[in-house]
Amino acid sequence: MNDVRRWVVPGRVNLIGEHLDYNGGPVLPIAIDKHVTVKARHRDDTELHVWSDLGPKVVIRPDVAPGHAWADVVAGAAKALGHVVGADLVIESDLPAGAGLASSAATACGTVLALADLAGLELSRAEVAETARRAETDFRGAPIGVMDQLAVLHDGANLVDTRSGDVTPVSLEWDGLSLVVIDTGVKHQVAAGEYAARRAECEAAAETLGIEYLASAGPDAVLRFDDDDPLKSRVRHVITESTRVRGAVRAIGERSWDRLGGLLTSSHESLRDDFAVSCGELDVAVEAALDAGALGARMTGAGFGGCAIALAPTDRLLGLREKVIAAFADHDWASPTLLTTRPAPGATLGA
Ligand code: GLA
């Protein structure tokens, strides 16, 4: 059994529903046409030998502890699966790492899929997602939700109910419009404190309200917090963002792209002002995109850097690119990278 098996796993952008997955709210991520590829071959011992252009070859043994830099996500995924098999793994990617496009989730899911396949284990997509998530939470200490893992395992755009785990496909047929990804180049690090701090604030607010998931709070929940209490604005974001996701699903169904755009922009404002996870570069990217005629724009993913997305008429793309690049130059910031993206298949076993 020395065949090489090749798993191709996309990245994702989140269209709307940010910082809701660990609050039991709805999210609407899209698998995109940039990928992590994991090639895997059986080994006769219990070791994982991992090659990647991200760094020198790493050997991972069953008693592995964190500390392998880029390969920790592979080690964490193997450990979460129970280190079921030895393998040679080659990991390649055209997804920028640390840009908020779920490169870690794609690598973890690819590793779990590849190792489970070599070991002859049959896992549902929910089980793959949960195992890959534990690579981050248990091994790397990043207390993330499960949105990214589910997003990269399913085709195209999906409404995910993060409480029930239900995943419902959403068809995006926005003729004449393009989804633009603006990579600010500011690297974010989910394991760093701010993400965990927001999650802890949400848990504290849910406890005050006597509910398990903050997203199930009613609109009057904000009244329970003093005006100068930061928890008040965190709660307001979670409630209003949940409403925006439902509004976005309706707008998409009615092909009301202006309305969808407005919801994306309101989502950004809420993340900036109430949830406080944006940064100068993301705000400037969003403003410049709107200035150039985008219907809506917002940061996507955890925030604190990474990428913004803009929904824009395709015939305005050139102007949008120029405006965003000029706005960054005005601030003396390194030039951002822009690309258009589209919904793509979820993880597949390649030829
Ligand atoms: C990161 C996490 C996700 C989610 C987003 C914010 O991408 O991995 O679980 O919490 O941030 O919506």
mmCIF file of C-alpha atoms and ligand atoms in Angstrom:
data_model
loop_
_atom_site.group_PDB
_atom_site.id
_atom_site.type_symbol
_atom_site.label_atom_id
_atom_site.label_comp_id
_atom_site.label_asym_id
_atom_site.label_seq_id
_atom_site.Cartn_x
_atom_site.Cartn_y
_atom_site.Cartn_z
ATOM 1 C CA MET A 1 0.000 0.000 0.000
ATOM 2 C CA ASN A 2 2.412 2.676 -1.126
ATOM 3 C CA ASP A 3 0.122 4.781 -3.276
ATOM 4 C CA VAL A 4 0.235 8.536 -2.877
ATOM 5 C CA ARG A 5 -3.182 10.005 -2.070
ATOM 6 C CA ARG A 6 -3.763 13.701 -2.674
ATOM 7 C CA TRP A 7 -6.292 15.769 -0.724
ATOM 8 C CA VAL A 8 -7.188 19.218 -1.980
ATOM 9 C CA VAL A 9 -8.756 21.508 0.622
ATOM 10 C CA PRO A 10 -9.906 25.073 -0.126
ATOM 11 C CA GLY A 11 -9.578 28.155 2.048
ATOM 12 C CA ARG A 12 -12.647 30.209 2.908
ATOM 13 C CA VAL A 13 -13.907 33.722 3.179
ATOM 14 C CA ASN A 14 -16.740 34.397 5.554
ATOM 15 C CA LEU A 15 -19.422 36.391 3.751
ATOM 16 C CA ILE A 16 -21.158 37.400 6.990
ATOM 17 C CA GLY A 17 -21.643 36.166 10.560
ATOM 18 C CA GLU A 18 -18.375 37.053 12.283
ATOM 19 C CA HIS A 19 -17.414 35.940 15.772
ATOM 20 C CA LEU A 20 -20.706 34.095 15.984
ATOM 21 C CA ASP A 21 -19.550 30.484 15.691
ATOM 22 C CA TYR A 22 -18.407 30.182 19.313
ATOM 23 C CA ASN A 23 -21.591 32.024 20.347
ATOM 24 C CA GLY A 24 -23.967 29.507 18.770
ATOM 25 C CA GLY A 25 -25.030 31.901 16.000
ATOM 26 C CA PRO A 26 -25.479 31.565 12.220
ATOM 27 C CA VAL A 27 -22.519 32.054 9.858
ATOM 28 C CA LEU A 28 -22.286 32.161 6.060
ATOM 29 C CA PRO A 29 -18.807 31.137 4.869
ATOM 30 C CA ILE A 30 -17.732 30.326 1.302
ATOM 31 C CA ALA A 31 -15.123 27.759 0.215
ATOM 32 C CA ILE A 32 -12.848 29.588 -2.257
ATOM 33 C CA ASP A 33 -10.637 28.732 -5.200
ATOM 34 C CA LYS A 34 -7.304 28.761 -3.310
ATOM 35 C CA HIS A 35 -6.103 25.560 -1.731
ATOM 36 C CA VAL A 36 -3.909 23.557 0.578
ATOM 37 C CA THR A 37 -2.888 20.212 -0.930
ATOM 38 C CA VAL A 38 -1.864 17.326 1.320
ATOM 39 C CA LYS A 39 -0.145 14.378 -0.377
ATOM 40 C CA ALA A 40 0.081 11.318 1.824
ATOM 41 C CA ARG A 41 1.813 7.949 1.666
ATOM 42 C CA HIS A 42 1.762 5.143 4.193
ATOM 43 C CA ARG A 43 4.904 4.488 6.317
ATOM 44 C CA ASP A 44 5.719 1.265 8.098
ATOM 45 C CA ASP A 45 6.586 3.018 11.371
ATOM 46 C CA THR A 46 4.472 5.336 13.523
ATOM 47 C CA GLU A 47 6.181 8.568 12.485
ATOM 48 C CA LEU A 48 4.916 11.399 10.357
ATOM 49 C CA HIS A 49 7.527 12.901 8.065
ATOM 50 C CA VAL A 50 6.258 16.253 6.838
ATOM 51 C CA TRP A 51 7.629 18.341 3.994
ATOM 52 C CA SER A 52 6.346 21.799 3.117
ATOM 53 C CA ASP A 53 7.672 24.929 1.502
ATOM 54 C CA LEU A 54 6.807 26.708 4.756
ATOM 55 C CA GLY A 55 9.916 25.340 6.479
ATOM 56 C CA PRO A 56 12.392 22.480 6.874
ATOM 57 C CA LYS A 57 11.200 18.867 7.041
ATOM 58 C CA VAL A 58 9.650 17.917 10.392
ATOM 59 C CA VAL A 59 9.390 14.461 11.988
ATOM 60 C CA ILE A 60 6.398 14.043 14.300
ATOM 61 C CA ARG A 61 6.251 11.126 16.758
ATOM 62 C CA PRO A 62 3.179 9.985 18.741
ATOM 63 C CA ASP A 63 4.428 11.642 21.965
ATOM 64 C CA VAL A 64 4.705 14.995 20.183
ATOM 65 C CA ALA A 65 4.401 18.273 22.124
ATOM 66 C CA PRO A 66 3.774 21.687 20.528
ATOM 67 C CA GLY A 67 6.815 23.609 19.240
ATOM 68 C CA HIS A 68 7.136 22.769 15.548
ATOM 69 C CA ALA A 69 6.084 26.227 14.289
ATOM 70 C CA TRP A 70 4.145 25.775 11.022
ATOM 71 C CA ALA A 71 3.923 22.003 11.535
ATOM 72 C CA ASP A 72 2.091 22.279 14.874
ATOM 73 C CA VAL A 73 -1.212 22.263 13.052
ATOM 74 C CA VAL A 74 -0.239 18.936 11.418
ATOM 75 C CA ALA A 75 0.986 17.508 14.719
ATOM 76 C CA GLY A 76 -2.169 18.719 16.469
ATOM 77 C CA ALA A 77 -4.393 17.159 13.826
ATOM 78 C CA ALA A 78 -2.545 13.816 14.043
ATOM 79 C CA LYS A 79 -2.811 13.872 17.817
ATOM 80 C CA ALA A 80 -6.517 14.791 17.790
ATOM 81 C CA LEU A 81 -7.137 11.798 15.527
ATOM 82 C CA GLY A 82 -5.249 9.517 17.935
ATOM 83 C CA HIS A 83 -2.041 9.201 15.900
ATOM 84 C CA VAL A 84 -3.541 6.270 14.019
ATOM 85 C CA VAL A 85 -0.923 5.739 11.319
ATOM 86 C CA GLY A 86 2.607 6.589 10.148
ATOM 87 C CA ALA A 87 2.844 8.617 6.950
ATOM 88 C CA ASP A 88 4.933 10.770 4.664
ATOM 89 C CA LEU A 89 3.085 14.038 4.080
ATOM 90 C CA VAL A 90 3.842 16.760 1.566
ATOM 91 C CA ILE A 91 1.926 19.996 2.114
ATOM 92 C CA GLU A 92 1.658 22.654 -0.576
ATOM 93 C CA SER A 93 -0.468 25.774 -0.561
ATOM 94 C CA ASP A 94 -1.434 28.777 -2.617
ATOM 95 C CA LEU A 95 -3.413 30.137 0.326
ATOM 96 C CA PRO A 96 -1.535 32.896 2.150
ATOM 97 C CA ALA A 97 -0.870 31.812 5.771
ATOM 98 C CA GLY A 98 -2.037 34.071 8.613
ATOM 99 C CA ALA A 99 -4.224 36.106 6.237
ATOM 100 C CA GLY A 100 -7.533 35.037 7.734
ATOM 101 C CA LEU A 101 -8.428 32.757 4.823
ATOM 102 C CA ALA A 102 -8.420 29.607 6.996
ATOM 103 C CA SER A 103 -5.107 28.157 5.868
ATOM 104 C CA SER A 104 -4.738 26.448 9.280
ATOM 105 C CA ALA A 105 -8.192 24.901 9.077
ATOM 106 C CA ALA A 106 -7.482 23.710 5.538
ATOM 107 C CA THR A 107 -4.149 22.166 6.627
ATOM 108 C CA ALA A 108 -5.696 20.530 9.686
ATOM 109 C CA CYS A 109 -8.666 19.156 7.717
ATOM 110 C CA GLY A 110 -6.342 17.916 4.947
ATOM 111 C CA THR A 111 -4.162 16.150 7.532
ATOM 112 C CA VAL A 112 -7.144 14.527 9.265
ATOM 113 C CA LEU A 113 -8.646 13.418 5.935
ATOM 114 C CA ALA A 114 -5.319 12.023 4.706
ATOM 115 C CA LEU A 115 -4.444 10.132 7.898
ATOM 116 C CA ALA A 116 -7.963 8.772 8.407
ATOM 117 C CA ASP A 117 -7.948 7.590 4.794
ATOM 118 C CA LEU A 118 -4.576 5.800 5.179
ATOM 119 C CA ALA A 119 -5.799 4.199 8.410
ATOM 120 C CA GLY A 120 -9.072 3.069 6.804
ATOM 121 C CA LEU A 121 -11.209 5.161 9.182
ATOM 122 C CA GLU A 122 -14.505 6.503 7.917
ATOM 123 C CA LEU A 123 -15.351 9.871 9.394
ATOM 124 C CA SER A 124 -18.318 12.139 8.678
ATOM 125 C CA ARG A 125 -17.569 15.726 7.685
ATOM 126 C CA ALA A 126 -18.740 16.849 11.132
ATOM 127 C CA GLU A 127 -16.230 14.458 12.725
ATOM 128 C CA VAL A 128 -13.381 15.640 10.474
ATOM 129 C CA ALA A 129 -14.266 19.266 11.317
ATOM 130 C CA GLU A 130 -14.352 18.613 15.044
ATOM 131 C CA THR A 131 -11.057 16.672 14.993
ATOM 132 C CA ALA A 132 -9.373 19.432 12.975
ATOM 133 C CA ARG A 133 -10.749 22.055 15.353
ATOM 134 C CA ARG A 134 -9.194 20.209 18.295
ATOM 135 C CA ALA A 135 -5.813 20.515 16.567
ATOM 136 C CA GLU A 136 -6.148 24.242 17.246
ATOM 137 C CA THR A 137 -7.963 24.309 20.575
ATOM 138 C CA ASP A 138 -6.292 21.420 22.430
ATOM 139 C CA PHE A 139 -2.823 21.408 20.861
ATOM 140 C CA ARG A 140 -2.190 25.002 19.835
ATOM 141 C CA GLY A 141 -4.289 26.683 22.514
ATOM 142 C CA ALA A 142 -6.336 28.799 20.086
ATOM 143 C CA PRO A 143 -9.939 28.743 21.359
ATOM 144 C CA ILE A 144 -11.602 28.941 17.928
ATOM 145 C CA GLY A 145 -15.071 27.853 16.798
ATOM 146 C CA VAL A 146 -15.853 25.325 14.079
ATOM 147 C CA MET A 147 -16.860 27.625 11.205
ATOM 148 C CA ASP A 148 -13.630 27.404 9.195
ATOM 149 C CA GLN A 149 -13.361 23.628 9.340
ATOM 150 C CA LEU A 150 -16.981 23.135 8.244
ATOM 151 C CA ALA A 151 -16.568 25.800 5.547
ATOM 152 C CA VAL A 152 -13.609 24.104 3.870
ATOM 153 C CA LEU A 153 -15.225 20.655 3.953
ATOM 154 C CA HIS A 154 -18.395 21.741 2.111
ATOM 155 C CA ASP A 155 -18.869 23.008 -1.442
ATOM 156 C CA GLY A 156 -19.433 26.716 -2.092
ATOM 157 C CA ALA A 157 -21.425 28.983 0.216
ATOM 158 C CA ASN A 158 -23.269 27.560 3.204
ATOM 159 C CA LEU A 159 -25.419 28.804 6.025
ATOM 160 C CA VAL A 160 -24.084 27.037 9.108
ATOM 161 C CA ASP A 161 -26.158 26.866 12.262
ATOM 162 C CA THR A 162 -23.263 26.561 14.696
ATOM 163 C CA ARG A 163 -25.557 25.390 17.477
ATOM 164 C CA SER A 164 -27.131 22.416 15.690
ATOM 165 C CA GLY A 165 -24.278 21.879 13.217
ATOM 166 C CA ASP A 166 -26.774 22.035 10.304
ATOM 167 C CA VAL A 167 -25.153 23.110 7.036
ATOM 168 C CA THR A 168 -27.462 24.459 4.293
ATOM 169 C CA PRO A 169 -26.113 25.298 0.819
ATOM 170 C CA VAL A 170 -26.725 28.872 -0.363
ATOM 171 C CA SER A 171 -26.633 29.577 -4.075
ATOM 172 C CA LEU A 172 -24.820 32.800 -4.994
ATOM 173 C CA GLU A 173 -25.628 33.870 -8.551
ATOM 174 C CA TRP A 174 -24.605 37.478 -8.577
ATOM 175 C CA ASP A 175 -24.203 38.150 -12.291
ATOM 176 C CA GLY A 176 -22.152 41.252 -12.995
ATOM 177 C CA LEU A 177 -20.729 41.334 -9.478
ATOM 178 C CA SER A 178 -17.422 40.088 -8.152
ATOM 179 C CA LEU A 179 -16.245 39.113 -4.710
ATOM 180 C CA VAL A 180 -12.891 40.773 -4.097
ATOM 181 C CA VAL A 181 -10.460 39.726 -1.381
ATOM 182 C CA ILE A 182 -8.151 42.468 -0.125
ATOM 183 C CA ASP A 183 -5.221 41.015 1.817
ATOM 184 C CA THR A 184 -3.912 43.843 4.003
ATOM 185 C CA GLY A 185 -0.674 41.937 4.546
ATOM 186 C CA VAL A 186 -1.056 42.465 8.305
ATOM 187 C CA LYS A 187 -0.533 38.980 9.756
ATOM 188 C CA HIS A 188 -2.934 37.998 12.452
ATOM 189 C CA GLN A 189 -2.286 35.325 15.021
ATOM 190 C CA VAL A 190 -5.434 33.734 16.356
ATOM 191 C CA ALA A 191 -3.574 32.190 19.294
ATOM 192 C CA ALA A 192 -2.592 35.686 20.423
ATOM 193 C CA GLY A 193 -4.627 37.166 23.238
ATOM 194 C CA GLU A 194 -7.314 39.321 21.612
ATOM 195 C CA TYR A 195 -9.383 36.512 20.082
ATOM 196 C CA ALA A 196 -9.380 34.592 23.369
ATOM 197 C CA ALA A 197 -10.247 37.813 25.210
ATOM 198 C CA ARG A 198 -13.326 38.393 23.005
ATOM 199 C CA ARG A 199 -14.447 34.828 23.488
ATOM 200 C CA ALA A 200 -14.057 35.142 27.268
ATOM 201 C CA GLU A 201 -16.085 38.389 27.206
ATOM 202 C CA CYS A 202 -18.875 36.644 25.306
ATOM 203 C CA GLU A 203 -18.886 33.783 27.809
ATOM 204 C CA ALA A 204 -18.999 36.231 30.714
ATOM 205 C CA ALA A 205 -21.914 38.084 29.094
ATOM 206 C CA ALA A 206 -23.805 34.823 28.477
ATOM 207 C CA GLU A 207 -23.283 33.880 32.118
ATOM 208 C CA THR A 208 -24.640 37.251 33.294
ATOM 209 C CA LEU A 209 -27.676 36.692 31.093
ATOM 210 C CA GLY A 210 -28.072 33.099 32.320
ATOM 211 C CA ILE A 211 -27.912 31.583 28.828
ATOM 212 C CA GLU A 212 -25.554 29.040 27.289
ATOM 213 C CA TYR A 213 -24.989 30.762 23.942
ATOM 214 C CA LEU A 214 -24.843 34.523 23.599
ATOM 215 C CA ALA A 215 -26.408 34.411 20.125
ATOM 216 C CA SER A 216 -29.686 33.277 21.676
ATOM 217 C CA ALA A 217 -29.997 36.534 23.663
ATOM 218 C CA GLY A 218 -33.025 38.688 22.840
ATOM 219 C CA PRO A 219 -32.591 42.317 21.680
ATOM 220 C CA ASP A 220 -33.289 43.665 25.180
ATOM 221 C CA ALA A 221 -30.270 41.784 26.601
ATOM 222 C CA VAL A 222 -28.124 44.903 26.059
ATOM 223 C CA LEU A 223 -30.209 46.702 28.693
ATOM 224 C CA ARG A 224 -28.725 44.423 31.339
ATOM 225 C CA PHE A 225 -25.291 46.038 30.925
ATOM 226 C CA ASP A 226 -24.120 49.520 31.934
ATOM 227 C CA ASP A 227 -23.296 51.910 29.108
ATOM 228 C CA ASP A 228 -19.608 52.009 30.027
ATOM 229 C CA ASP A 229 -19.341 48.215 30.236
ATOM 230 C CA PRO A 230 -17.521 46.839 27.146
ATOM 231 C CA LEU A 231 -19.669 43.707 27.433
ATOM 232 C CA LYS A 232 -22.650 45.816 26.334
ATOM 233 C CA SER A 233 -21.128 46.464 22.922
ATOM 234 C CA ARG A 234 -19.914 42.865 22.555
ATOM 235 C CA VAL A 235 -23.471 41.655 23.204
ATOM 236 C CA ARG A 236 -24.843 44.220 20.757
ATOM 237 C CA HIS A 237 -22.512 42.926 18.038
ATOM 238 C CA VAL A 238 -23.533 39.304 18.568
ATOM 239 C CA ILE A 239 -27.253 40.142 18.498
ATOM 240 C CA THR A 240 -27.146 42.516 15.529
ATOM 241 C CA GLU A 241 -24.766 40.282 13.536
ATOM 242 C CA SER A 242 -27.098 37.296 13.965
ATOM 243 C CA THR A 243 -29.942 39.448 12.601
ATOM 244 C CA ARG A 244 -27.739 40.576 9.695
ATOM 245 C CA VAL A 245 -26.951 36.976 8.725
ATOM 246 C CA ARG A 246 -30.640 36.165 8.506
ATOM 247 C CA GLY A 247 -31.184 39.371 6.511
ATOM 248 C CA ALA A 248 -28.338 38.413 4.173
ATOM 249 C CA VAL A 249 -29.886 35.009 3.471
ATOM 250 C CA ARG A 250 -33.155 36.758 2.588
ATOM 251 C CA ALA A 251 -31.390 39.346 0.425
ATOM 252 C CA ILE A 252 -29.533 36.599 -1.451
ATOM 253 C CA GLY A 253 -32.805 34.696 -2.007
ATOM 254 C CA GLU A 254 -34.392 37.861 -3.409
ATOM 255 C CA ARG A 255 -31.282 38.750 -5.417
ATOM 256 C CA SER A 256 -31.239 42.097 -3.655
ATOM 257 C CA TRP A 257 -27.527 42.771 -3.949
ATOM 258 C CA ASP A 258 -27.646 46.380 -2.730
ATOM 259 C CA ARG A 259 -29.293 45.204 0.464
ATOM 260 C CA LEU A 260 -26.730 42.441 0.872
ATOM 261 C CA GLY A 261 -23.953 44.989 0.350
ATOM 262 C CA GLY A 262 -25.427 47.263 3.033
ATOM 263 C CA LEU A 263 -25.483 44.356 5.483
ATOM 264 C CA LEU A 264 -21.825 43.552 4.786
ATOM 265 C CA THR A 265 -20.845 47.135 5.512
ATOM 266 C CA SER A 266 -22.938 47.277 8.704
ATOM 267 C CA SER A 267 -21.261 44.057 9.787
ATOM 268 C CA HIS A 268 -17.875 45.751 9.391
ATOM 269 C CA GLU A 269 -18.983 48.781 11.403
ATOM 270 C CA SER A 270 -20.223 46.535 14.181
ATOM 271 C CA LEU A 271 -16.965 44.547 14.231
ATOM 272 C CA ARG A 272 -15.006 47.805 14.290
ATOM 273 C CA ASP A 273 -17.049 49.758 16.842
ATOM 274 C CA ASP A 274 -18.794 47.174 19.020
ATOM 275 C CA PHE A 275 -16.630 44.063 18.844
ATOM 276 C CA ALA A 276 -13.332 45.981 18.437
ATOM 277 C CA VAL A 277 -11.541 43.422 16.247
ATOM 278 C CA SER A 278 -10.747 45.560 13.202
ATOM 279 C CA CYS A 279 -7.556 47.539 12.597
ATOM 280 C CA GLY A 280 -6.547 50.646 10.609
ATOM 281 C CA GLU A 281 -5.595 48.705 7.472
ATOM 282 C CA LEU A 282 -8.909 46.794 7.383
ATOM 283 C CA ASP A 283 -10.897 50.011 7.903
ATOM 284 C CA VAL A 284 -9.020 51.806 5.124
ATOM 285 C CA ALA A 285 -9.467 48.834 2.757
ATOM 286 C CA VAL A 286 -13.220 48.849 3.419
ATOM 287 C CA GLU A 287 -13.566 52.636 3.046
ATOM 288 C CA ALA A 288 -11.574 52.717 -0.195
ATOM 289 C CA ALA A 289 -13.568 49.818 -1.667
ATOM 290 C CA LEU A 290 -16.870 51.566 -0.838
ATOM 291 C CA ASP A 291 -15.482 54.797 -2.251
ATOM 292 C CA ALA A 292 -14.748 52.966 -5.489
ATOM 293 C CA GLY A 293 -18.365 51.805 -5.810
ATOM 294 C CA ALA A 294 -18.444 48.470 -3.956
ATOM 295 C CA LEU A 295 -21.983 47.553 -2.842
ATOM 296 C CA GLY A 296 -20.564 46.511 0.503
ATOM 297 C CA ALA A 297 -17.308 45.593 2.193
ATOM 298 C CA ARG A 298 -16.136 44.162 5.496
ATOM 299 C CA MET A 299 -13.293 42.467 7.289
ATOM 300 C CA THR A 300 -13.533 38.674 7.136
ATOM 301 C CA GLY A 301 -12.344 36.098 9.666
ATOM 302 C CA ALA A 302 -10.972 36.785 13.120
ATOM 303 C CA GLY A 303 -9.802 40.342 12.365
ATOM 304 C CA PHE A 304 -6.785 42.188 13.845
ATOM 305 C CA GLY A 305 -5.313 42.095 10.314
ATOM 306 C CA GLY A 306 -5.785 39.605 7.502
ATOM 307 C CA CYS A 307 -8.308 40.199 4.742
ATOM 308 C CA ALA A 308 -11.307 42.327 3.891
ATOM 309 C CA ILE A 309 -13.862 41.369 1.246
ATOM 310 C CA ALA A 310 -15.819 43.646 -1.076
ATOM 311 C CA LEU A 311 -18.834 42.869 -3.253
ATOM 312 C CA ALA A 312 -18.425 45.092 -6.296
ATOM 313 C CA PRO A 313 -19.746 45.511 -9.839
ATOM 314 C CA THR A 314 -17.250 43.689 -12.050
ATOM 315 C CA ASP A 315 -16.841 46.756 -14.285
ATOM 316 C CA ARG A 316 -15.541 48.711 -11.275
ATOM 317 C CA LEU A 317 -12.828 46.276 -10.298
ATOM 318 C CA LEU A 318 -9.989 48.169 -11.912
ATOM 319 C CA GLY A 319 -10.945 51.437 -10.202
ATOM 320 C CA LEU A 320 -11.390 49.611 -6.901
ATOM 321 C CA ARG A 321 -7.918 48.111 -7.115
ATOM 322 C CA GLU A 322 -6.406 51.528 -7.842
ATOM 323 C CA LYS A 323 -8.282 53.237 -4.988
ATOM 324 C CA VAL A 324 -7.366 50.627 -2.398
ATOM 325 C CA ILE A 325 -3.706 50.598 -3.408
ATOM 326 C CA ALA A 326 -3.601 54.428 -3.431
ATOM 327 C CA ALA A 327 -5.216 54.610 0.022
ATOM 328 C CA PHE A 328 -2.571 52.274 1.448
ATOM 329 C CA ALA A 329 0.181 54.305 -0.242
ATOM 330 C CA ASP A 330 -1.235 57.482 1.368
ATOM 331 C CA HIS A 331 -0.639 55.875 4.757
ATOM 332 C CA ASP A 332 2.830 54.639 3.757
ATOM 333 C CA TRP A 333 1.644 51.059 4.248
ATOM 334 C CA ALA A 334 2.966 48.187 2.140
ATOM 335 C CA SER A 335 0.760 47.578 -0.884
ATOM 336 C CA PRO A 336 -2.145 45.168 -0.258
ATOM 337 C CA THR A 337 -2.831 42.167 -2.496
ATOM 338 C CA LEU A 338 -6.198 42.032 -4.274
ATOM 339 C CA LEU A 339 -7.759 39.016 -5.904
ATOM 340 C CA THR A 340 -11.230 38.102 -7.062
ATOM 341 C CA THR A 341 -12.571 34.852 -5.782
ATOM 342 C CA ARG A 342 -15.545 32.595 -6.327
ATOM 343 C CA PRO A 343 -17.282 29.741 -4.538
ATOM 344 C CA ALA A 344 -15.370 26.492 -5.096
ATOM 345 C CA PRO A 345 -15.708 22.822 -4.131
ATOM 346 C CA GLY A 346 -14.965 21.744 -0.580
ATOM 347 C CA ALA A 347 -12.236 19.223 0.316
ATOM 348 C CA THR A 348 -11.820 16.469 -2.286
ATOM 349 C CA LEU A 349 -9.628 13.471 -2.916
ATOM 350 C CA GLY A 350 -7.735 14.638 -6.009
ATOM 351 C CA ALA A 351 -6.767 12.566 -9.010
HETATM 352 C C1 GLA B 1 -11.454 32.573 13.105
HETATM 353 C C2 GLA B 1 -11.891 31.305 13.835
HETATM 354 C C3 GLA B 1 -13.367 31.004 13.565
HETATM 355 C C4 GLA B 1 -14.258 32.222 13.806
HETATM 356 C C5 GLA B 1 -13.680 33.467 13.128
HETATM 357 C C6 GLA B 1 -14.434 34.719 13.472
HETATM 358 O O1 GLA B 1 -11.489 32.375 11.726
HETATM 359 O O2 GLA B 1 -11.129 30.206 13.405
HETATM 360 O O3 GLA B 1 -13.771 29.913 14.373
HETATM 361 O O4 GLA B 1 -14.466 32.436 15.177
HETATM 362 O O5 GLA B 1 -12.308 33.658 13.453
HETATM 363 O O6 GLA B 1 -15.723 34.673 12.950
#
